[in-house]
């Protein structure tokens, strides 16, 4: 996920770090057990030398995380604005350099919403106001494709299984998992995928977005911003996540495990072509 | 959890809302199913008429949430500073009124850390700097007490089971669950409990704090700020959560389910007085 873009800019450092640390907790028998925990590191964003904020991240793909974060916060709207994103773990900071500065930065930073999303639960700028402009294609989803995608995803979530303290997100095209990102906060993961899509010019209209996390308002907004019309989650849905999915026309499928799932929005565009046999219902 | 404090101030509204909404998703058989999702509402905090930020919350105990949030963000340090906390869902806002204003508010609002915590993952002020002042009692924990507490907790997590999109936190004294709070973000839940403790003058030194969520840096910091020396979680631990627990002397026990648990910090202060029989290990 870190190939250079077509243009030489933005110049990205390559400061990926190990995402799990081996520790020795003691179990209920008083026995030391080898176990992994997820990394968690502060990364302070400086935009043209101005301190914006500090993210807590696992650090697996910090450049793409920051790129996607800047995009999803509407702080940077054109890739061409960016000259460089340089991560320096020594100082736990990332220097974001633009060619010509960011117009109306103060205004954009003024408004804060602390969301229910895991991780970077803060949305700067008046993000909600831009939602009306979003146009998502009215795609259909086949149940068989959902199952194929879920099956393809079972190979992932490694860190989740190892460390048990992270969220995974994936950008999927059928059974092709184009990008799978885990972080201590799922919004880091979704922003990292957004950065990947933006950097490589990947469109979202024909993709499906999967997350292990809950479908809150911020999740739905961010995925819609990425142009992805289908949102699939292993977890549940919140009131505002559902309301926004209805407003934006996002197909919202949650509680997806094995053969089970619940369609919360867009069921008229779901083709039930692979219904399990009833006997499997209790499986 | 909403009895009035000993003094008439702060004056709190009582704007608790229903925390789950009944919806009808469609399952993998194409059948409509009745299901619950968790509420999620914006609540914009105005401190002496100044807009601070917007929290996304389930709205179960918004006054205590805001009270605890102000405390944990170090924006309000003395209960006596507060005249009123008035929630108005019509305008999705809460008016926090102080008697004499907040000193150095600009400075406190200047520094932001977006953490990996669910929910209000933002810490204003220089919270980390204050950690050195924290003094936690060097308590011991008995395995039998852990099991009793976990058993007592099984009756809770109702919303979690119903809606599946919330986090639960509890303040426990043995098998007494003094406060159990759920919200779409676990930091809302921990702040609500902090507000409850603060309002009613409950000390944390002899308590245990349970959360369904991950033990990230922000979780450990907030619980330590509440003076609670034992942190128990059903989920995992992150690198910085563990590092802070070591620094602050918090007993950190995670992956606690049934008879299983893993002690990540403070094992020398855990009394293994109820080890399961080996045969139960595979249960």
Coordinates of C-alpha atoms in Angstrom, one line a residue, chain B:
Chain B
X1 CA -27.6 8.0 39.6
X2 CA -29.3 11.4 39.4
X3 CA -30.0 12.2 43.1
X4 CA -29.3 15.8 43.9
X5 CA -26.0 16.6 45.5
X6 CA -25.7 17.8 49.1
X7 CA -25.5 21.5 48.0
X8 CA -28.1 22.9 45.6
X9 CA -25.3 23.4 43.1
X10 CA -24.6 22.5 40.4
X11 CA -28.2 22.5 39.3
X12 CA -28.7 19.6 36.9
X13 CA -31.4 19.1 34.3
X14 CA -32.8 15.6 34.1
X15 CA -32.8 15.0 30.3
X16 CA -32.2 11.3 30.2
X17 CA -33.4 9.7 27.0
X18 CA -34.3 6.3 25.8
X19 CA -31.1 4.6 24.8
X20 CA -32.3 2.1 22.3
X21 CA -34.5 2.3 19.3
X22 CA -36.5 -0.6 17.8
X23 CA -35.9 -1.1 14.1
X24 CA -36.7 -3.9 11.6
X25 CA -33.6 -5.1 9.8
X26 CA -33.9 -7.9 7.2
X27 CA -31.9 -11.1 7.9
X28 CA -30.1 -13.5 5.6
X29 CA -33.4 -15.2 4.9
X30 CA -34.9 -12.0 3.6
X31 CA -37.1 -11.9 6.7
X32 CA -37.8 -8.7 8.6
X33 CA -36.6 -9.1 12.2
X34 CA -37.3 -6.8 15.1
X35 CA -34.1 -5.5 16.5
X36 CA -32.7 -2.7 18.7
X37 CA -30.0 -0.2 17.8
X38 CA -28.4 2.2 20.2
X39 CA -29.4 5.8 20.2
X40 CA -26.7 8.3 19.1
X41 CA -27.3 12.0 19.4
X42 CA -25.1 15.1 19.2
X43 CA -24.8 17.2 22.3
X44 CA -23.0 20.5 21.9
X45 CA -21.3 21.7 25.1
X46 CA -21.5 25.5 25.8
X47 CA -19.3 26.5 28.7
X48 CA -20.5 30.0 29.9
X49 CA -22.1 30.4 26.5
X50 CA -18.9 29.5 24.7
X51 CA -19.1 26.6 22.3
X52 CA -16.6 24.0 23.3
X53 CA -17.4 20.9 21.3
X54 CA -20.0 18.4 20.3
X55 CA -20.2 15.0 21.9
X56 CA -22.0 12.1 20.3
X57 CA -23.8 10.2 23.0
X58 CA -26.6 7.8 23.7
X59 CA -28.1 10.3 26.0
X60 CA -28.8 8.1 29.0
X61 CA -27.3 10.5 31.6
X62 CA -26.2 13.5 29.7
X63 CA -25.7 15.8 32.8
X64 CA -23.3 13.3 34.5
X65 CA -21.6 12.7 31.2
X66 CA -20.9 16.4 30.8
X67 CA -19.9 16.8 34.4
X68 CA -17.4 14.0 34.2
X69 CA -16.2 15.1 30.8
X70 CA -15.4 18.6 32.2
X71 CA -13.6 17.0 35.1
X72 CA -11.6 14.5 33.1
X73 CA -10.6 17.2 30.6
X74 CA -9.4 19.3 33.5
X75 CA -11.7 22.2 32.3
X76 CA -13.4 22.2 35.7
X77 CA -11.4 21.3 38.8
X78 CA -13.8 22.1 41.6
X79 CA -17.5 21.1 41.8
X80 CA -18.1 24.4 43.5
X81 CA -17.2 26.2 40.3
X82 CA -20.3 24.9 38.7
X83 CA -23.6 26.7 38.9
X84 CA -25.6 24.6 36.5
X85 CA -25.6 21.9 33.8
X86 CA -28.7 22.3 31.7
X87 CA -29.3 19.9 28.8
X88 CA -31.8 20.9 26.1
X89 CA -32.4 18.1 23.5
X90 CA -34.5 20.5 21.4
X91 CA -31.3 22.4 20.5
X92 CA -29.1 19.3 21.1
X93 CA -27.0 21.4 23.5
X94 CA -26.0 21.6 27.1
X95 CA -25.4 24.9 28.8
X96 CA -22.7 24.7 31.5
X97 CA -22.7 27.7 33.8
X98 CA -19.9 28.6 36.2
X99 CA -20.0 31.1 39.0
X100 CA -16.8 32.9 38.1
X101 CA -15.7 31.6 34.7
X102 CA -12.9 29.2 33.9
X103 CA -9.3 30.5 34.3
X104 CA -7.0 29.8 31.4
X105 CA -9.7 28.3 29.2
X106 CA -8.1 29.2 25.9
X107 CA -4.9 27.6 27.0
X108 CA -6.7 24.5 28.1
X109 CA -8.6 24.2 24.9
X110 CA -5.5 24.8 22.8
X111 CA -4.0 21.4 23.1
X112 CA -5.8 18.4 21.6
X113 CA -5.0 14.8 21.7
X114 CA -7.3 12.5 19.7
X115 CA -6.9 9.2 21.4
X116 CA -7.7 5.6 20.5
X117 CA -10.5 5.5 22.9
X118 CA -14.0 4.9 21.7
X119 CA -16.3 7.9 21.9
X120 CA -15.0 11.2 22.9
X121 CA -11.4 10.4 22.0
X122 CA -10.2 13.9 22.7
X123 CA -8.3 15.2 25.6
X124 CA -8.0 18.9 26.1
X125 CA -5.4 20.5 28.2
X126 CA -2.2 19.0 29.1
X127 CA -3.6 16.0 30.8
X128 CA -0.5 13.9 30.6
X129 CA 1.5 16.5 32.5
X130 CA -0.7 16.0 35.5
X131 CA -0.2 12.3 35.8
X132 CA 2.9 12.6 38.0
X133 CA 0.7 14.0 40.7
X134 CA -1.6 11.0 40.8
X135 CA -1.3 8.8 43.9
X136 CA -3.0 5.4 43.8
X137 CA -3.2 3.1 46.8
X138 CA -1.3 -0.1 46.5
X139 CA -4.3 -2.4 47.0
X140 CA -4.4 -6.1 46.5
X141 CA -7.0 -8.0 44.5
X142 CA -8.3 -11.5 45.2
X143 CA -9.0 -13.8 42.3
X144 CA -12.2 -14.8 44.2
X145 CA -13.3 -11.2 44.3
X146 CA -12.6 -10.9 40.6
X147 CA -14.9 -13.8 39.9
X148 CA -17.6 -12.5 42.2
X149 CA -17.4 -9.1 40.4
X150 CA -17.6 -10.6 37.0
X151 CA -20.5 -12.7 38.0
X152 CA -22.3 -9.7 39.4
X153 CA -21.7 -7.9 36.1
X154 CA -23.4 -10.6 34.0
X155 CA -26.8 -9.1 34.9
X156 CA -25.8 -5.9 33.2
X157 CA -24.8 -5.1 29.6
X158 CA -28.4 -5.1 28.7
X159 CA -28.2 -2.4 26.0
X160 CA -25.0 -4.1 24.8
X161 CA -26.8 -7.3 24.3
X162 CA -29.9 -5.6 22.8
X163 CA -28.2 -3.1 20.6
X164 CA -24.7 -4.5 20.2
X165 CA -23.2 -1.1 19.5
X166 CA -22.3 0.3 22.9
X167 CA -19.7 0.0 25.5
X168 CA -20.3 -0.7 29.2
X169 CA -18.4 0.6 32.2
X170 CA -19.0 -0.2 35.8
X171 CA -17.7 1.1 39.2
X172 CA -17.6 -1.9 41.5
X173 CA -17.0 -2.5 45.2
X174 CA -16.8 -6.2 45.4
X175 CA -20.1 -7.6 44.2
X176 CA -21.8 -4.2 44.6
X177 CA -22.1 -2.6 41.2
X178 CA -22.3 1.1 42.3
X179 CA -22.7 2.4 38.8
X180 CA -23.1 0.8 35.4
X181 CA -23.2 3.0 32.4
X182 CA -23.4 2.2 28.7
X183 CA -22.9 4.6 25.8
X184 CA -22.0 4.5 22.2
X185 CA -18.5 5.4 23.2
X186 CA -16.9 3.9 26.2
X187 CA -15.3 7.2 27.1
X188 CA -18.8 8.6 27.5
X189 CA -19.5 5.8 29.9
X190 CA -16.3 6.3 31.9
X191 CA -16.9 10.1 32.0
X192 CA -20.5 9.6 33.2
X193 CA -19.2 7.4 36.0
X194 CA -16.6 10.0 36.8
X195 CA -19.4 12.6 37.0
X196 CA -21.4 10.4 39.3
X197 CA -18.4 9.9 41.6
X198 CA -17.6 13.5 41.6
X199 CA -21.1 14.7 42.2
X200 CA -21.6 12.3 45.1
X201 CA -18.1 12.4 46.6
X202 CA -17.4 8.8 46.0
X203 CA -13.7 7.9 46.4
X204 CA -12.1 5.5 44.0
X205 CA -9.3 4.0 46.1
X206 CA -11.3 1.0 47.3
X207 CA -13.1 0.4 44.0
X208 CA -12.6 -1.6 40.9
X209 CA -13.4 -0.3 37.4
X210 CA -14.7 -2.6 34.8
X211 CA -15.1 -1.9 31.1
X212 CA -16.2 -3.9 28.1
X213 CA -13.8 -1.9 26.0
X214 CA -10.1 -1.9 25.3
X215 CA -7.6 -0.6 27.8
X216 CA -6.0 2.2 25.8
X217 CA -4.0 5.0 27.2
X218 CA -7.0 7.2 27.6
X219 CA -8.9 4.6 29.5
X220 CA -6.0 4.0 32.0
X221 CA -5.5 7.8 32.4
X222 CA -9.2 8.5 33.1
X223 CA -9.6 5.6 35.6
X224 CA -6.4 6.7 37.4
X225 CA -7.7 10.2 37.5
X226 CA -10.8 8.9 39.2
X227 CA -8.5 7.3 41.9
X228 CA -9.4 3.8 41.0
X229 CA -6.4 1.4 41.3
X230 CA -7.8 -1.7 39.6
X231 CA -8.9 -1.9 36.0
X232 CA -10.7 -4.9 34.7
X233 CA -11.6 -5.4 31.0
X234 CA -13.3 -8.0 28.8
X235 CA -11.1 -6.8 26.0
X236 CA -7.4 -6.4 25.3
X237 CA -4.7 -4.0 26.2
X238 CA -2.6 -1.5 24.1
X239 CA 1.1 -0.7 24.5
X240 CA 0.5 2.7 25.9
X241 CA -2.3 1.5 28.1
X242 CA 0.1 -1.0 29.7
X243 CA 2.9 1.6 29.9
X244 CA 0.7 4.0 31.7
X245 CA -0.6 1.3 34.1
X246 CA 3.0 0.5 35.0
X247 CA 3.8 4.2 35.5
X248 CA 0.7 4.9 37.6
X249 CA 0.6 1.6 39.5
X250 CA -2.8 0.5 38.2
X251 CA -3.5 -3.2 38.4
X252 CA -4.4 -4.1 34.8
X253 CA -6.5 -7.2 34.2
X254 CA -7.8 -7.9 30.7
X255 CA -9.4 -10.6 28.6
X256 CA -11.7 -11.3 31.6
X257 CA -14.4 -13.7 30.7
X258 CA -15.9 -16.4 32.8
X259 CA -13.0 -17.8 34.7
X260 CA -10.4 -16.6 32.3
X261 CA -8.3 -13.4 32.7
X262 CA -4.8 -12.1 32.1
X263 CA -3.0 -9.9 34.5
X264 CA -0.9 -7.4 32.5
X265 CA 0.3 -5.3 35.4
X266 CA 0.4 -5.6 39.2
X267 CA 0.3 -9.4 39.4
X268 CA 2.4 -9.2 42.6
X269 CA -0.7 -7.6 44.2
X270 CA -3.2 -10.3 42.9
X271 CA -4.0 -13.1 45.3
X272 CA -4.7 -16.3 43.4
X273 CA -7.1 -17.7 46.0
X274 CA -9.6 -19.3 43.5
X275 CA -7.6 -21.0 40.8
X276 CA -9.9 -23.0 38.5
X277 CA -9.3 -26.7 38.3
X278 CA -7.2 -27.5 35.2
X279 CA -10.1 -29.3 33.7
X280 CA -12.0 -26.1 33.5
X281 CA -9.3 -24.5 31.4
X282 CA -10.8 -25.7 28.2
X283 CA -14.3 -24.7 29.3

